Amino acid sequence: MPALLRQLLTRDHLGLGDAARSGASERMEPRTRSADRMVRSICPYCAVGCGQRVYVKDERVIQIEGDPDSPISRGRLCPKGSASRQLHEHPAREYKVKYRPPHATEWEELDLDTAMDMIADRLIAARDAGWEDVDEQGHRLHRTLGFAHLGGATLDNEENYLIKKFFSAMGALQIENQARI
């Protein structure tokens, strides 16, 4: 029976209940019903830390929803959090470290250990090159202006605390994070 006729013949004149159902909608079921398991997680987009329920089937993420048990988000996710499954499955996602040497036109793939060693070597070199032991008046400085750190909104308080401690120990002065939530 057509939906309009069902709407007129039933008490559901606004089409909000039975009159709005079709055979196709009756056969539909939620994606989460076929999941093998549900894993609780935290949205990675900002420092709010909204709770997520990640549904997995055959070791693949099939759905991400807000976690109603989360005292922070109470089951709600912003549009970014709702689309966070794309972070995991997007076809353009990179799985390898990419590096483009100076003056090169092509990217090279590096293993993670090599990339981390390069970053550490450059950090130490920048620290050494910009180290200031004393100023013109002979006051002790023990600092470097050779590098800075700007954290993003996905860092939580604990991560920012550790980053601040690390970069302060390295002698950096310019340490800031963008998380203002």
PDB file of C-alpha atoms in Angstrom:
ATOM      1  CA  MET A   1       0.000   0.000   0.000  1.00  0.00           C
ATOM      2  CA  PRO A   2       1.412   3.461  -0.861  1.00  0.00           C
ATOM      3  CA  ALA A   3       2.617   5.560   2.070  1.00  0.00           C
ATOM      4  CA  LEU A   4       0.084   8.348   1.483  1.00  0.00           C
ATOM      5  CA  LEU A   5      -2.802   5.895   1.514  1.00  0.00           C
ATOM      6  CA  ARG A   6      -1.453   4.235   4.678  1.00  0.00           C
ATOM      7  CA  GLN A   7      -1.187   7.664   6.259  1.00  0.00           C
ATOM      8  CA  LEU A   8      -4.805   8.538   5.418  1.00  0.00           C
ATOM      9  CA  LEU A   9      -6.254   5.175   6.424  1.00  0.00           C
ATOM     10  CA  THR A  10      -4.503   4.894   9.809  1.00  0.00           C
ATOM     11  CA  ARG A  11      -4.525   7.095  12.849  1.00  0.00           C
ATOM     12  CA  ASP A  12      -0.954   8.175  11.956  1.00  0.00           C
ATOM     13  CA  HIS A  13      -2.048  11.266   9.987  1.00  0.00           C
ATOM     14  CA  LEU A  14       1.348  12.966  10.373  1.00  0.00           C
ATOM     15  CA  GLY A  15       3.216   9.949   8.995  1.00  0.00           C
ATOM     16  CA  LEU A  16       5.488   9.671  12.023  1.00  0.00           C
ATOM     17  CA  GLY A  17       5.008   6.000  12.853  1.00  0.00           C
ATOM     18  CA  ASP A  18       3.507   2.994  11.102  1.00  0.00           C
ATOM     19  CA  ALA A  19       2.433   5.000   8.052  1.00  0.00           C
ATOM     20  CA  ALA A  20       6.042   5.993   7.370  1.00  0.00           C
ATOM     21  CA  ARG A  21       7.292   2.391   7.340  1.00  0.00           C
ATOM     22  CA  SER A  22       7.817   0.515   4.113  1.00  0.00           C
ATOM     23  CA  GLY A  23       8.807  -3.039   3.359  1.00  0.00           C
ATOM     24  CA  ALA A  24      12.384  -1.882   2.800  1.00  0.00           C
ATOM     25  CA  SER A  25      12.529  -0.009   6.087  1.00  0.00           C
ATOM     26  CA  GLU A  26      11.079  -3.017   7.922  1.00  0.00           C
ATOM     27  CA  ARG A  27      13.919  -5.200   6.592  1.00  0.00           C
ATOM     28  CA  MET A  28      16.641  -2.721   7.650  1.00  0.00           C
ATOM     29  CA  GLU A  29      18.751  -3.417  10.707  1.00  0.00           C
ATOM     30  CA  PRO A  30      21.499  -1.419  12.392  1.00  0.00           C
ATOM     31  CA  ARG A  31      25.107  -2.041  11.355  1.00  0.00           C
ATOM     32  CA  THR A  32      25.989  -2.617  14.978  1.00  0.00           C
ATOM     33  CA  ARG A  33      23.825  -5.746  15.181  1.00  0.00           C
ATOM     34  CA  SER A  34      26.295  -7.743  13.056  1.00  0.00           C
ATOM     35  CA  ALA A  35      29.362  -6.603  15.007  1.00  0.00           C
ATOM     36  CA  ASP A  36      31.585  -9.220  16.635  1.00  0.00           C
ATOM     37  CA  ARG A  37      32.448  -6.865  19.465  1.00  0.00           C
ATOM     38  CA  MET A  38      32.305  -3.284  20.672  1.00  0.00           C
ATOM     39  CA  VAL A  39      35.375  -1.462  21.952  1.00  0.00           C
ATOM     40  CA  ARG A  40      35.232   1.763  23.954  1.00  0.00           C
ATOM     41  CA  SER A  41      37.534   4.518  22.769  1.00  0.00           C
ATOM     42  CA  ILE A  42      38.086   8.260  22.897  1.00  0.00           C
ATOM     43  CA  CYS A  43      37.613  10.566  19.915  1.00  0.00           C
ATOM     44  CA  PRO A  44      41.031  11.748  18.645  1.00  0.00           C
ATOM     45  CA  TYR A  45      39.952  15.090  17.180  1.00  0.00           C
ATOM     46  CA  CYS A  46      40.198  17.518  20.084  1.00  0.00           C
ATOM     47  CA  ALA A  47      41.025  17.702  23.757  1.00  0.00           C
ATOM     48  CA  VAL A  48      37.425  17.261  24.938  1.00  0.00           C
ATOM     49  CA  GLY A  49      37.774  13.472  24.982  1.00  0.00           C
ATOM     50  CA  CYS A  50      34.297  12.396  23.885  1.00  0.00           C
ATOM     51  CA  GLY A  51      33.587   8.719  24.436  1.00  0.00           C
ATOM     52  CA  GLN A  52      33.140   6.475  21.420  1.00  0.00           C
ATOM     53  CA  ARG A  53      31.859   2.980  20.847  1.00  0.00           C
ATOM     54  CA  VAL A  54      33.789   1.321  18.039  1.00  0.00           C
ATOM     55  CA  TYR A  55      32.017  -1.680  16.516  1.00  0.00           C
ATOM     56  CA  VAL A  56      34.237  -4.315  14.917  1.00  0.00           C
ATOM     57  CA  LYS A  57      33.356  -7.203  12.597  1.00  0.00           C
ATOM     58  CA  ASP A  58      35.988  -9.554  11.159  1.00  0.00           C
ATOM     59  CA  GLU A  59      38.686  -7.272  12.642  1.00  0.00           C
ATOM     60  CA  ARG A  60      37.379  -4.267  10.652  1.00  0.00           C
ATOM     61  CA  VAL A  61      35.709  -1.162  12.040  1.00  0.00           C
ATOM     62  CA  ILE A  62      32.116  -1.111  10.809  1.00  0.00           C
ATOM     63  CA  GLN A  63      30.626   1.708  12.895  1.00  0.00           C
ATOM     64  CA  ILE A  64      31.651   4.409  15.371  1.00  0.00           C
ATOM     65  CA  GLU A  65      29.042   5.985  17.625  1.00  0.00           C
ATOM     66  CA  GLY A  66      28.971   8.163  20.702  1.00  0.00           C
ATOM     67  CA  ASP A  67      29.209   6.349  24.034  1.00  0.00           C
ATOM     68  CA  PRO A  68      26.157   7.075  26.198  1.00  0.00           C
ATOM     69  CA  ASP A  69      28.135   5.961  29.279  1.00  0.00           C
ATOM     70  CA  SER A  70      30.688   8.752  28.779  1.00  0.00           C
ATOM     71  CA  PRO A  71      30.268  11.459  31.428  1.00  0.00           C
ATOM     72  CA  ILE A  72      31.858  13.934  29.023  1.00  0.00           C
ATOM     73  CA  SER A  73      29.791  13.528  25.874  1.00  0.00           C
ATOM     74  CA  ARG A  74      26.845  11.382  27.086  1.00  0.00           C
ATOM     75  CA  GLY A  75      26.574   9.607  23.731  1.00  0.00           C
ATOM     76  CA  ARG A  76      26.952  12.630  21.518  1.00  0.00           C
ATOM     77  CA  LEU A  77      29.643  13.290  18.903  1.00  0.00           C
ATOM     78  CA  CYS A  78      30.308  16.384  16.829  1.00  0.00           C
ATOM     79  CA  PRO A  79      30.456  15.980  13.022  1.00  0.00           C
ATOM     80  CA  LYS A  80      34.212  15.352  13.159  1.00  0.00           C
ATOM     81  CA  GLY A  81      33.859  12.670  15.815  1.00  0.00           C
ATOM     82  CA  SER A  82      30.992  11.073  13.913  1.00  0.00           C
ATOM     83  CA  ALA A  83      33.184  10.850  10.812  1.00  0.00           C
ATOM     84  CA  SER A  84      36.265   9.537  12.646  1.00  0.00           C
ATOM     85  CA  ARG A  85      35.895   6.125  11.017  1.00  0.00           C
ATOM     86  CA  GLN A  86      37.429   7.797   7.949  1.00  0.00           C
ATOM     87  CA  LEU A  87      40.669   8.285   9.891  1.00  0.00           C
ATOM     88  CA  HIS A  88      40.924   4.534  10.128  1.00  0.00           C
ATOM     89  CA  GLU A  89      39.747   3.509   6.670  1.00  0.00           C
ATOM     90  CA  HIS A  90      40.173   6.385   4.229  1.00  0.00           C
ATOM     91  CA  PRO A  91      41.801   5.200   0.993  1.00  0.00           C
ATOM     92  CA  ALA A  92      44.261   8.124   1.061  1.00  0.00           C
ATOM     93  CA  ARG A  93      45.521   7.247   4.555  1.00  0.00           C
ATOM     94  CA  GLU A  94      49.298   6.983   4.734  1.00  0.00           C
ATOM     95  CA  TYR A  95      50.761   3.977   6.519  1.00  0.00           C
ATOM     96  CA  LYS A  96      54.444   4.769   5.988  1.00  0.00           C
ATOM     97  CA  VAL A  97      56.684   7.667   6.942  1.00  0.00           C
ATOM     98  CA  LYS A  98      57.250   9.969   3.959  1.00  0.00           C
ATOM     99  CA  TYR A  99      60.376  12.099   3.651  1.00  0.00           C
ATOM    100  CA  ARG A 100      61.434  14.519   0.950  1.00  0.00           C
ATOM    101  CA  PRO A 101      65.127  15.408   1.164  1.00  0.00           C
ATOM    102  CA  PRO A 102      66.186  19.012   0.554  1.00  0.00           C
ATOM    103  CA  HIS A 103      65.928  19.999  -3.142  1.00  0.00           C
ATOM    104  CA  ALA A 104      64.310  16.675  -4.027  1.00  0.00           C
ATOM    105  CA  THR A 105      61.128  16.454  -6.080  1.00  0.00           C
ATOM    106  CA  GLU A 106      59.994  13.024  -4.931  1.00  0.00           C
ATOM    107  CA  TRP A 107      59.035  11.575  -1.562  1.00  0.00           C
ATOM    108  CA  GLU A 108      60.907   8.620  -0.093  1.00  0.00           C
ATOM    109  CA  GLU A 109      59.525   6.034   2.310  1.00  0.00           C
ATOM    110  CA  LEU A 110      61.427   5.626   5.571  1.00  0.00           C
ATOM    111  CA  ASP A 111      61.043   3.132   8.360  1.00  0.00           C
ATOM    112  CA  LEU A 112      59.876   4.634  11.639  1.00  0.00           C
ATOM    113  CA  ASP A 113      63.167   4.065  13.494  1.00  0.00           C
ATOM    114  CA  THR A 114      65.132   5.951  10.830  1.00  0.00           C
ATOM    115  CA  ALA A 115      62.653   8.833  10.869  1.00  0.00           C
ATOM    116  CA  MET A 116      62.727   9.068  14.681  1.00  0.00           C
ATOM    117  CA  ASP A 117      66.532   9.067  14.666  1.00  0.00           C
ATOM    118  CA  MET A 118      66.525  11.879  12.076  1.00  0.00           C
ATOM    119  CA  ILE A 119      64.156  13.940  14.225  1.00  0.00           C
ATOM    120  CA  ALA A 120      66.244  13.383  17.364  1.00  0.00           C
ATOM    121  CA  ASP A 121      69.481  14.265  15.544  1.00  0.00           C
ATOM    122  CA  ARG A 122      67.959  17.470  14.165  1.00  0.00           C
ATOM    123  CA  LEU A 123      66.535  18.457  17.528  1.00  0.00           C
ATOM    124  CA  ILE A 124      69.936  18.064  19.205  1.00  0.00           C
ATOM    125  CA  ALA A 125      71.658  19.932  16.360  1.00  0.00           C
ATOM    126  CA  ALA A 126      69.151  22.825  16.580  1.00  0.00           C
ATOM    127  CA  ARG A 127      69.588  22.918  20.359  1.00  0.00           C
ATOM    128  CA  ASP A 128      73.371  23.042  20.066  1.00  0.00           C
ATOM    129  CA  ALA A 129      73.315  25.672  17.296  1.00  0.00           C
ATOM    130  CA  GLY A 130      70.939  27.962  19.194  1.00  0.00           C
ATOM    131  CA  TRP A 131      72.206  27.381  22.739  1.00  0.00           C
ATOM    132  CA  GLU A 132      72.649  30.487  24.876  1.00  0.00           C
ATOM    133  CA  ASP A 133      74.661  29.905  28.031  1.00  0.00           C
ATOM    134  CA  VAL A 134      74.938  33.525  29.255  1.00  0.00           C
ATOM    135  CA  ASP A 135      73.718  36.911  28.066  1.00  0.00           C
ATOM    136  CA  GLU A 136      75.777  40.090  27.458  1.00  0.00           C
ATOM    137  CA  GLN A 137      75.724  40.938  31.176  1.00  0.00           C
ATOM    138  CA  GLY A 138      76.948  37.481  32.175  1.00  0.00           C
ATOM    139  CA  HIS A 139      73.585  36.256  33.504  1.00  0.00           C
ATOM    140  CA  ARG A 140      73.115  32.495  33.183  1.00  0.00           C
ATOM    141  CA  LEU A 141      70.492  31.613  30.583  1.00  0.00           C
ATOM    142  CA  HIS A 142      70.875  27.913  29.776  1.00  0.00           C
ATOM    143  CA  ARG A 143      68.331  28.082  26.972  1.00  0.00           C
ATOM    144  CA  THR A 144      67.904  27.683  23.256  1.00  0.00           C
ATOM    145  CA  LEU A 145      65.922  29.611  20.703  1.00  0.00           C
ATOM    146  CA  GLY A 146      66.763  26.965  18.110  1.00  0.00           C
ATOM    147  CA  PHE A 147      63.348  25.283  18.221  1.00  0.00           C
ATOM    148  CA  ALA A 148      59.863  25.684  19.597  1.00  0.00           C
ATOM    149  CA  HIS A 149      56.841  23.484  20.182  1.00  0.00           C
ATOM    150  CA  LEU A 150      53.234  24.202  19.257  1.00  0.00           C
ATOM    151  CA  GLY A 151      50.862  21.430  20.305  1.00  0.00           C
ATOM    152  CA  GLY A 152      47.522  20.763  18.666  1.00  0.00           C
ATOM    153  CA  ALA A 153      44.008  20.447  19.981  1.00  0.00           C
ATOM    154  CA  THR A 154      44.151  16.650  20.068  1.00  0.00           C
ATOM    155  CA  LEU A 155      46.615  16.678  22.952  1.00  0.00           C
ATOM    156  CA  ASP A 156      45.156  16.168  26.397  1.00  0.00           C
ATOM    157  CA  ASN A 157      46.409  17.701  29.661  1.00  0.00           C
ATOM    158  CA  GLU A 158      48.680  14.772  30.481  1.00  0.00           C
ATOM    159  CA  GLU A 159      50.355  14.840  27.058  1.00  0.00           C
ATOM    160  CA  ASN A 160      50.810  18.610  27.238  1.00  0.00           C
ATOM    161  CA  TYR A 161      52.326  18.262  30.713  1.00  0.00           C
ATOM    162  CA  LEU A 162      54.896  15.730  29.467  1.00  0.00           C
ATOM    163  CA  ILE A 163      55.669  17.771  26.350  1.00  0.00           C
ATOM    164  CA  LYS A 164      56.191  20.897  28.450  1.00  0.00           C
ATOM    165  CA  LYS A 165      58.530  19.018  30.800  1.00  0.00           C
ATOM    166  CA  PHE A 166      60.534  17.536  27.917  1.00  0.00           C
ATOM    167  CA  PHE A 167      60.987  20.757  25.951  1.00  0.00           C
ATOM    168  CA  SER A 168      61.762  22.746  29.104  1.00  0.00           C
ATOM    169  CA  ALA A 169      64.447  20.203  29.986  1.00  0.00           C
ATOM    170  CA  MET A 170      65.831  20.652  26.462  1.00  0.00           C
ATOM    171  CA  GLY A 171      66.107  24.399  27.126  1.00  0.00           C
ATOM    172  CA  ALA A 172      63.287  25.621  24.890  1.00  0.00           C
ATOM    173  CA  LEU A 173      61.376  28.771  25.763  1.00  0.00           C
ATOM    174  CA  GLN A 174      58.683  28.824  23.092  1.00  0.00           C
ATOM    175  CA  ILE A 175      56.299  26.072  24.219  1.00  0.00           C
ATOM    176  CA  GLU A 176      52.601  26.460  23.583  1.00  0.00           C
ATOM    177  CA  ASN A 177      49.578  24.378  22.799  1.00  0.00           C
ATOM    178  CA  GLN A 178      46.496  25.279  20.860  1.00  0.00           C
ATOM    179  CA  ALA A 179      44.019  23.325  23.000  1.00  0.00           C
ATOM    180  CA  ARG A 180      41.724  25.942  24.453  1.00  0.00           C
ATOM    181  CA  ILE A 181      38.776  23.748  25.316  1.00  0.00           C
TER     182      ILE A 181
END
